[in-house]
Short mmCIF file of C-alpha atoms in Angstrom, two decimals:
data_model
loop_
_atom_site.label_atom_id
_atom_site.label_comp_id
_atom_site.label_asym_id
_atom_site.label_seq_id
_atom_site.Cartn_x
_atom_site.Cartn_y
_atom_site.Cartn_z
CA UNK A 1 -172.08 -26.38 1.94
CA UNK A 2 -173.59 -23.17 0.60
CA UNK A 3 -177.09 -23.17 -0.83
CA UNK A 4 -179.85 -20.93 -2.10
CA UNK A 5 -183.59 -21.54 -2.55
CA UNK A 6 -186.21 -19.28 -4.10
CA UNK A 7 -189.97 -19.15 -4.54
CA UNK A 8 -192.26 -17.23 -6.85
CA UNK A 9 -195.60 -17.95 -5.20
CA UNK A 10 -197.87 -20.85 -4.35
CA UNK A 11 -201.52 -21.76 -4.78
CA UNK A 12 -203.95 -23.46 -7.14
CA UNK A 13 -201.76 -23.49 -10.24
CA UNK A 14 -203.89 -25.49 -12.68
CA UNK A 15 -201.81 -27.80 -14.84
CA UNK A 16 -204.17 -27.51 -17.81
CA UNK A 17 -203.72 -23.72 -17.91
CA UNK A 18 -199.93 -23.86 -17.79
CA UNK A 19 -198.93 -24.64 -21.37
CA UNK A 20 -195.35 -25.40 -22.42
CA UNK A 21 -194.64 -21.78 -23.32
CA UNK A 22 -195.87 -20.43 -19.98
CA UNK A 23 -194.06 -23.13 -18.05
CA UNK A 24 -190.81 -22.38 -19.89
CA UNK A 25 -191.20 -18.67 -19.12
CA UNK A 26 -191.72 -19.29 -15.39
CA UNK A 27 -188.82 -21.74 -15.27
CA UNK A 28 -186.58 -19.23 -17.04
CA UNK A 29 -187.50 -16.56 -14.49
CA UNK A 30 -186.78 -18.90 -11.60
CA UNK A 31 -183.46 -20.03 -13.09
CA UNK A 32 -182.37 -16.44 -13.68
CA UNK A 33 -182.99 -15.60 -10.03
CA UNK A 34 -181.25 -18.76 -8.82
CA UNK A 35 -178.22 -18.09 -10.98
CA UNK A 36 -178.00 -14.46 -9.85
CA UNK A 37 -177.85 -15.49 -6.21
CA UNK A 38 -175.74 -18.62 -6.60
CA UNK A 39 -173.06 -16.79 -8.61
CA UNK A 40 -172.44 -14.54 -5.62
CA UNK A 41 -172.27 -17.47 -3.19
CA UNK A 42 -169.90 -19.31 -5.52
CA UNK A 43 -167.60 -16.28 -5.55
CA UNK A 44 -167.49 -16.25 -1.75
CA UNK A 45 -170.18 -13.62 -1.35
CA UNK A 46 -172.60 -13.24 1.51
CA UNK A 47 -176.00 -14.82 1.96
CA UNK A 48 -177.40 -11.29 2.28
CA UNK A 49 -176.10 -10.27 -1.14
CA UNK A 50 -177.27 -13.56 -2.65
CA UNK A 51 -180.89 -13.31 -1.46
CA UNK A 52 -181.00 -9.64 -2.43
CA UNK A 53 -179.82 -10.42 -5.97
CA UNK A 54 -182.27 -13.31 -6.33
CA UNK A 55 -185.26 -11.27 -5.15
CA UNK A 56 -184.29 -8.30 -7.34
CA UNK A 57 -184.28 -10.65 -10.33
CA UNK A 58 -187.79 -11.84 -9.43
CA UNK A 59 -189.00 -8.27 -8.81
CA UNK A 60 -187.76 -7.31 -12.27
CA UNK A 61 -189.64 -10.20 -13.92
CA UNK A 62 -193.22 -9.23 -14.73
CA UNK A 63 -194.42 -12.82 -14.35
CA UNK A 64 -194.27 -12.60 -10.55
CA UNK A 65 -196.37 -10.46 -8.21
CA UNK A 66 -193.57 -8.30 -6.82
CA UNK A 67 -191.82 -5.19 -8.09
CA UNK A 68 -192.57 -4.73 -11.79
CA UNK A 69 -195.21 -7.48 -11.80
CA UNK A 70 -197.16 -6.21 -8.79
CA UNK A 71 -200.95 -6.31 -8.90
CA UNK A 72 -203.24 -3.27 -8.70
CA UNK A 73 -204.83 -2.20 -5.42
CA UNK A 74 -208.32 -0.64 -5.08
CA UNK A 75 -207.02 2.78 -6.17
CA UNK A 76 -205.51 1.30 -9.34
CA UNK A 77 -201.87 1.46 -8.29
CA UNK A 78 -199.25 -0.80 -6.78
CA UNK A 79 -198.79 -1.14 -3.02
CA UNK A 80 -195.70 -3.25 -2.34
CA UNK A 81 -194.21 -4.92 0.75
CA UNK A 82 -190.79 -6.46 1.37
CA UNK A 83 -188.51 -7.64 4.17
CA UNK A 84 -185.04 -9.03 4.78
CA UNK A 85 -183.37 -10.61 7.82
CA UNK A 86 -179.83 -11.71 8.67
CA UNK A 87 -179.24 -14.87 10.68
CA UNK A 88 -175.95 -13.85 12.29
CA UNK A 89 -177.14 -10.83 14.30
CA UNK A 90 -180.92 -10.95 13.61
CA UNK A 91 -180.80 -7.54 11.98
CA UNK A 92 -183.93 -6.97 9.90
CA UNK A 93 -185.57 -4.37 7.69
CA UNK A 94 -189.00 -4.16 6.11
CA UNK A 95 -191.33 -1.85 4.19
CA UNK A 96 -195.08 -1.91 3.64
CA UNK A 97 -197.44 -0.18 1.25
CA UNK A 98 -194.82 1.54 -0.91
CA UNK A 99 -195.52 2.88 -4.39
CA UNK A 100 -193.15 3.57 -7.28
CA UNK A 101 -190.08 1.96 -5.70
CA UNK A 102 -188.48 -0.17 -8.42
CA UNK A 103 -187.07 -2.78 -6.06
CA UNK A 104 -188.73 -2.84 -2.63
CA UNK A 105 -186.18 -5.38 -1.38
CA UNK A 106 -183.45 -2.74 -1.78
CA UNK A 107 -185.54 -0.41 0.38
CA UNK A 108 -186.08 -3.09 3.04
CA UNK A 109 -182.32 -3.66 3.14
CA UNK A 110 -181.69 0.08 3.42
CA UNK A 111 -184.05 0.22 6.40
CA UNK A 112 -182.00 -2.56 8.02
CA UNK A 113 -178.60 -1.06 7.24
CA UNK A 114 -179.17 2.70 7.18
CA UNK A 115 -181.82 3.35 9.84
CA UNK A 116 -182.49 2.54 13.48
CA UNK A 117 -185.87 1.05 12.54
CA UNK A 118 -187.17 -2.31 11.35
CA UNK A 119 -190.43 -1.48 9.55
CA UNK A 120 -191.36 1.65 7.59
CA UNK A 121 -194.59 2.17 5.66
CA UNK A 122 -196.21 4.25 2.94
CA UNK A 123 -195.13 7.80 2.23
CA UNK A 124 -192.55 7.77 5.02
CA UNK A 125 -190.85 4.71 3.57
CA UNK A 126 -190.87 6.34 0.12
CA UNK A 127 -189.29 9.52 1.54
CA UNK A 128 -186.59 7.38 3.13
CA UNK A 129 -186.03 5.62 -0.20
CA UNK A 130 -185.42 8.97 -1.89
CA UNK A 131 -182.95 9.96 0.81
CA UNK A 132 -181.09 6.72 0.11
CA UNK A 133 -181.03 7.42 -3.63
CA UNK A 134 -183.02 4.32 -4.54
CA UNK A 135 -184.59 3.96 -7.97
CA UNK A 136 -188.22 4.92 -8.59
CA UNK A 137 -190.26 4.14 -11.69
CA UNK A 138 -193.40 5.79 -13.13
CA UNK A 139 -196.75 4.00 -13.12
CA UNK A 140 -196.18 2.92 -16.73
CA UNK A 141 -193.28 0.71 -15.63
CA UNK A 142 -195.60 -1.34 -13.42
CA UNK A 143 -198.48 -1.55 -15.90
CA UNK A 144 -199.34 -4.98 -17.25
CA UNK A 145 -202.46 -5.63 -19.35
CA UNK A 146 -203.18 -8.97 -17.67
CA UNK A 147 -202.84 -7.52 -14.17
CA UNK A 148 -205.07 -4.63 -15.19
CA UNK A 149 -207.79 -7.02 -16.41
CA UNK A 150 -207.60 -8.81 -13.06
CA UNK A 151 -208.08 -5.47 -11.34
CA UNK A 152 -211.04 -4.47 -13.52
CA UNK A 153 -212.76 -7.81 -12.87
CA UNK A 154 -212.22 -7.55 -9.13
CA UNK A 155 -213.34 -3.92 -9.08
CA UNK A 156 -216.54 -4.71 -10.99
CA UNK A 157 -217.36 -7.54 -8.61
CA UNK A 158 -216.30 -5.48 -5.57
CA UNK A 159 -214.04 -8.25 -4.31
CA UNK A 160 -210.50 -8.59 -3.11
CA UNK A 161 -208.73 -11.45 -4.81
CA UNK A 162 -205.47 -13.26 -4.82
CA UNK A 163 -203.37 -13.16 -7.95
CA UNK A 164 -204.74 -15.65 -10.46
CA UNK A 165 -204.58 -16.57 -14.13
CA UNK A 166 -208.16 -17.74 -14.63
CA UNK A 167 -211.13 -18.93 -12.65
CA UNK A 168 -209.95 -21.66 -10.30
CA UNK A 169 -206.27 -20.78 -10.78
CA UNK A 170 -205.44 -18.94 -7.58
CA UNK A 171 -201.88 -17.96 -6.70
CA UNK A 172 -200.28 -16.32 -3.69
CA UNK A 173 -197.54 -14.71 -5.72
CA UNK A 174 -195.09 -13.50 -3.15
CA UNK A 175 -191.42 -13.98 -4.11
CA UNK A 176 -188.57 -14.84 -1.80
CA UNK A 177 -185.11 -16.29 -1.30
CA UNK A 178 -183.12 -17.95 1.49
CA UNK A 179 -179.42 -18.77 1.51
CA UNK A 180 -176.48 -20.13 3.48
CA UNK A 181 -173.09 -18.79 2.48
CA UNK A 182 -169.64 -20.35 2.76
CA UNK A 183 -169.05 -18.52 6.05
CA UNK A 184 -172.07 -20.28 7.57
CA UNK A 185 -174.35 -17.24 7.67
CA UNK A 186 -178.03 -17.49 6.81
CA UNK A 187 -180.34 -14.86 5.33
CA UNK A 188 -183.95 -14.60 4.14
CA UNK A 189 -185.75 -12.05 1.94
CA UNK A 190 -189.36 -11.73 0.75
CA UNK A 191 -191.24 -9.30 -1.54
CA UNK A 192 -194.83 -8.96 -2.80
CA UNK A 193 -197.42 -6.80 -4.52
CA UNK A 194 -200.13 -8.22 -2.27
CA UNK A 195 -203.75 -8.81 -3.30
CA UNK A 196 -205.59 -7.45 -6.34
CA UNK A 197 -208.07 -4.68 -5.39
CA UNK A 198 -206.87 -4.68 -1.77
CA UNK A 199 -208.29 -1.86 0.36
CA UNK A 200 -207.64 0.04 3.57
CA UNK A 201 -203.86 -0.27 3.39
CA UNK A 202 -204.04 -4.04 3.95
CA UNK A 203 -200.71 -5.60 4.93
CA UNK A 204 -200.01 -9.34 4.85
CA UNK A 205 -197.25 -11.46 6.33
CA UNK A 206 -194.46 -10.50 3.91
CA UNK A 207 -193.11 -7.41 5.75
CA UNK A 208 -193.75 -8.81 9.24
CA UNK A 209 -190.59 -10.32 10.70
CA UNK A 210 -191.38 -13.73 12.14
CA UNK A 211 -194.50 -14.23 10.04
CA UNK A 212 -193.30 -14.11 6.43
CA UNK A 213 -189.53 -13.87 6.93
CA UNK A 214 -187.10 -15.07 9.60
CA UNK A 215 -183.43 -16.04 9.92
CA UNK A 216 -181.25 -17.35 12.74
CA UNK A 217 -177.80 -18.85 12.15
CA UNK A 218 -178.37 -21.58 14.76
CA UNK A 219 -181.40 -22.98 12.98
CA UNK A 220 -182.77 -21.73 9.67
CA UNK A 221 -183.72 -18.98 7.25
CA UNK A 222 -187.35 -18.97 6.05
CA UNK A 223 -189.40 -17.10 3.43
CA UNK A 224 -193.15 -17.76 3.19
CA UNK A 225 -195.77 -17.49 0.47
CA UNK A 226 -199.45 -17.99 1.10
CA UNK A 227 -202.64 -16.42 2.38
CA UNK A 228 -200.96 -13.75 4.50
CA UNK A 229 -203.58 -13.44 7.22
CA UNK A 230 -203.17 -17.10 8.15
CA UNK A 231 -199.36 -16.96 8.07
CA UNK A 232 -199.56 -13.91 10.34
CA UNK A 233 -201.77 -15.74 12.81
CA UNK A 234 -199.44 -18.73 12.80
CA UNK A 235 -196.23 -16.62 12.95
CA UNK A 236 -195.16 -19.24 10.45
CA UNK A 237 -191.53 -18.38 9.70
CA UNK A 238 -190.57 -18.04 13.37
CA UNK A 239 -192.46 -21.22 14.22
CA UNK A 240 -190.06 -23.21 12.02
CA UNK A 241 -187.16 -21.77 14.02
CA UNK A 242 -188.87 -22.58 17.33
CA UNK A 243 -189.49 -26.21 16.42
CA UNK A 244 -185.81 -26.59 15.53
CA UNK A 245 -184.46 -24.64 18.51
CA UNK A 246 -186.72 -25.97 21.27
CA UNK A 247 -187.87 -29.39 20.04
CA UNK A 248 -184.71 -30.38 18.12
CA UNK A 249 -186.68 -30.98 14.94
CA UNK A 250 -184.81 -31.28 11.67
CA UNK A 251 -185.44 -28.63 9.04
CA UNK A 252 -187.68 -31.00 7.10
CA UNK A 253 -189.65 -31.99 10.19
CA UNK A 254 -190.16 -28.40 11.33
CA UNK A 255 -191.24 -27.16 7.91
CA UNK A 256 -193.64 -30.05 7.44
CA UNK A 257 -195.21 -29.45 10.86
CA UNK A 258 -195.84 -25.78 10.11
CA UNK A 259 -197.03 -26.12 6.52
CA UNK A 260 -198.82 -29.45 6.50
CA UNK A 261 -200.28 -29.48 10.04
CA UNK A 262 -200.35 -26.12 11.84
CA UNK A 263 -201.38 -23.97 8.87
CA UNK A 264 -203.83 -26.56 7.56
CA UNK A 265 -205.51 -26.66 10.99
CA UNK A 266 -206.52 -23.00 10.66
CA UNK A 267 -207.24 -23.09 6.93
CA UNK A 268 -203.93 -21.66 5.79
CA UNK A 269 -202.86 -22.38 2.21
CA UNK A 270 -199.41 -21.86 0.71
CA UNK A 271 -195.85 -22.89 1.41
CA UNK A 272 -192.36 -21.79 2.33
CA UNK A 273 -188.71 -22.22 1.48
CA UNK A 274 -186.05 -22.74 4.12
CA UNK A 275 -182.36 -23.50 4.52
CA UNK A 276 -180.66 -24.73 7.70
CA UNK A 277 -177.24 -24.21 9.27
CA UNK A 278 -175.79 -27.09 7.24
CA UNK A 279 -177.13 -25.82 3.92
CA UNK A 280 -179.99 -28.32 3.63
CA UNK A 281 -183.05 -27.01 1.79
CA UNK A 282 -186.78 -27.60 2.35
CA UNK A 283 -189.59 -26.32 0.10
CA UNK A 284 -192.93 -27.71 1.37
CA UNK A 285 -196.36 -26.49 0.26
CA UNK A 286 -199.95 -27.57 0.92
CA UNK A 287 -201.42 -26.05 -2.25
CA UNK A 288 -201.57 -27.53 -5.74
CA UNK A 289 -198.28 -25.96 -6.73
CA UNK A 290 -195.48 -23.56 -5.80
CA UNK A 291 -193.00 -21.88 -8.13
CA UNK A 292 -189.70 -22.79 -6.52
CA UNK A 293 -186.09 -23.80 -7.04
CA UNK A 294 -182.80 -24.44 -5.29
CA UNK A 295 -179.11 -24.81 -5.99
CA UNK A 296 -176.35 -26.08 -3.69
CA UNK A 297 -172.58 -26.33 -3.82
CA UNK A 298 -172.92 -30.13 -3.75
CA UNK A 299 -174.15 -29.94 -7.34
CA UNK A 300 -177.83 -30.51 -6.63
CA UNK A 301 -180.26 -28.07 -8.23
CA UNK A 302 -183.64 -27.76 -9.88
CA UNK A 303 -186.74 -25.64 -10.48
CA UNK A 304 -190.26 -26.95 -9.98
CA UNK A 305 -193.89 -25.88 -10.14
CA UNK A 306 -196.00 -28.85 -9.09
CA UNK A 307 -195.23 -31.76 -6.77
CA UNK A 308 -192.15 -33.69 -7.86
#
């Protein structure tokens, strides 16, 4: 069985603020990403290509805090992170704090495939992107009036904040995808614009292999979304793998342990998506909601925001 799952962020997604029009827009964005990835799997393509296509679709959708929809940092510009990992050979690539790169997931993949490194950051990563001929966009491409208002509010209050729609509606809007292809290979990819008004070159879990992204063909592929500092401290994505590899937990058991017990114990909020070696999917979260969806070759599929 081949499968793909995606997420567009988790957190306190207030039902009363998500009207039918907004909900339809988010669901359309999730479905577009799912379809982009699943079409490749259905044609016999690789899990790597599928997760890349799905994340690119989410990066190109301004509703999500990644790529075009990235939030503003303290200097009033975007500072984006991304990572990708293959389950067959554990190859991985990641970038942190990049500006102007249209699709950071393409850059993370280029680091994996075209360099001897795993993680590049800032100006060096951008120079590498130019050498690889990757697309850049001007600041106007990333500008969004709503994101800019968020930034102005955070700047005036001198606070760093998570992406949100209104007071009390807090979202950790990382995007990600995991997949199992028809050859049995797993892959995971994650991308984010981070926190509004973030300072000091702050980096969360998204570009850190093992924390926000992990894949191993024997167990699972995982992409996380949540308060990055806590996912870093928990090494959340790799912990799912460890529970499966060393304690013989099922995918569902391992994901539940990490999200509902281990993260909660240290105050970590958010969720993750995962797929195992058989193509089973898990999408647990301990927050009010998580933008998520999945589609499998057995005909099962769906997109969701709140608990089912």
